[in-house]
């Protein structure tokens, strides 16, 4: 028999890596939280980054379906133009997801395996449409970055240069932030104040996760 300490070390090392979903609403501050976690050396997999890669890989298929008017002057898919076609049209959005998601899922699974192989105790998947795509069951826990819808709307108009109507359409294309906030068992990071207040919450949350999964 192994000594008790040796058995405990093996048990910890063999424990599956915990998988945490990070989500929120459009312009709620999720990317800000994700960047703060990176600064704290938390391993992050970014769904949006995977989506960028998937647009490149599936370029021809996407253009064939949605038309060449989604391209910019260099022949690259313009995400804003593509977004205008899909954000207010659920059928079109589902078709785009059907093209892009298999690649995204494969890449995320690959990155997750690599992190687990290095002995990481937990990692975060930054995924905007977690609830919309009914991914809740994939995670050990979920953290929602919250800001009231009126604040998100103001940020989206200012950040993306959208009209109030287009900004509202993008917000309406997702499960409402209030509904996400009320989901059972989620952790909430409130982004209603300044960036320092948000950072304090992120640091405290990270510490609590480290303690729980140590």
PDB file of N, CA and C in Angstrom, residues 2 12 21 25-26 44 59 69 88 95 109 170 174 184:
ATOM      1  N   UNK A   2       0.351   2.266  -0.701  1.00  0.00           N
ATOM      2  CA  UNK A   2       1.040   3.549  -0.670  1.00  0.00           C
ATOM      3  C   UNK A   2       0.834   4.211   0.682  1.00  0.00           C
ATOM      4  N   UNK A  12      -5.456  13.707  -5.900  1.00  0.00           N
ATOM      5  CA  UNK A  12      -5.569  15.088  -6.363  1.00  0.00           C
ATOM      6  C   UNK A  12      -5.172  15.201  -7.829  1.00  0.00           C
ATOM      7  N   UNK A  21     -17.968  27.797 -17.022  1.00  0.00           N
ATOM      8  CA  UNK A  21     -18.475  28.624 -18.109  1.00  0.00           C
ATOM      9  C   UNK A  21     -18.579  30.079 -17.684  1.00  0.00           C
ATOM     10  N   UNK A  25     -24.315  39.103 -20.937  1.00  0.00           N
ATOM     11  CA  UNK A  25     -25.060  39.641 -22.068  1.00  0.00           C
ATOM     12  C   UNK A  25     -24.126  40.464 -22.934  1.00  0.00           C
ATOM     13  N   UNK A  26     -24.591  40.841 -24.116  1.00  0.00           N
ATOM     14  CA  UNK A  26     -23.800  41.719 -24.975  1.00  0.00           C
ATOM     15  C   UNK A  26     -23.481  43.004 -24.218  1.00  0.00           C
ATOM     16  N   UNK A  44      -7.855  30.368 -19.964  1.00  0.00           N
ATOM     17  CA  UNK A  44      -9.102  30.771 -20.605  1.00  0.00           C
ATOM     18  C   UNK A  44      -9.140  30.227 -22.028  1.00  0.00           C
ATOM     19  N   UNK A  59     -14.920  29.784 -44.749  1.00  0.00           N
ATOM     20  CA  UNK A  59     -15.142  31.003 -45.540  1.00  0.00           C
ATOM     21  C   UNK A  59     -16.017  30.753 -46.774  1.00  0.00           C
ATOM     22  N   UNK A  69     -21.880  39.918 -50.397  1.00  0.00           N
ATOM     23  CA  UNK A  69     -22.023  41.249 -49.791  1.00  0.00           C
ATOM     24  C   UNK A  69     -21.613  41.267 -48.319  1.00  0.00           C
ATOM     25  N   UNK A  88     -31.037  39.363 -36.261  1.00  0.00           N
ATOM     26  CA  UNK A  88     -32.490  39.551 -36.175  1.00  0.00           C
ATOM     27  C   UNK A  88     -33.255  38.442 -36.892  1.00  0.00           C
ATOM     28  N   UNK A  95     -28.491  28.564 -39.105  1.00  0.00           N
ATOM     29  CA  UNK A  95     -27.748  28.038 -40.252  1.00  0.00           C
ATOM     30  C   UNK A  95     -26.263  28.355 -40.099  1.00  0.00           C
ATOM     31  N   UNK A 109     -12.620  21.314 -27.498  1.00  0.00           N
ATOM     32  CA  UNK A 109     -12.354  20.011 -26.873  1.00  0.00           C
ATOM     33  C   UNK A 109     -10.856  19.701 -26.879  1.00  0.00           C
ATOM     34  N   UNK A 170     -29.718  43.278 -31.231  1.00  0.00           N
ATOM     35  CA  UNK A 170     -28.658  42.352 -30.807  1.00  0.00           C
ATOM     36  C   UNK A 170     -28.886  41.872 -29.379  1.00  0.00           C
ATOM     37  N   UNK A 174     -30.517  37.511 -27.665  1.00  0.00           N
ATOM     38  CA  UNK A 174     -30.012  36.637 -26.617  1.00  0.00           C
ATOM     39  C   UNK A 174     -31.037  36.486 -25.494  1.00  0.00           C
ATOM     40  N   UNK A 184     -30.469  29.196 -11.706  1.00  0.00           N
ATOM     41  CA  UNK A 184     -30.134  28.528 -10.438  1.00  0.00           C
ATOM     42  C   UNK A 184     -28.659  28.162 -10.376  1.00  0.00           C
TER      43      UNK A 184
END
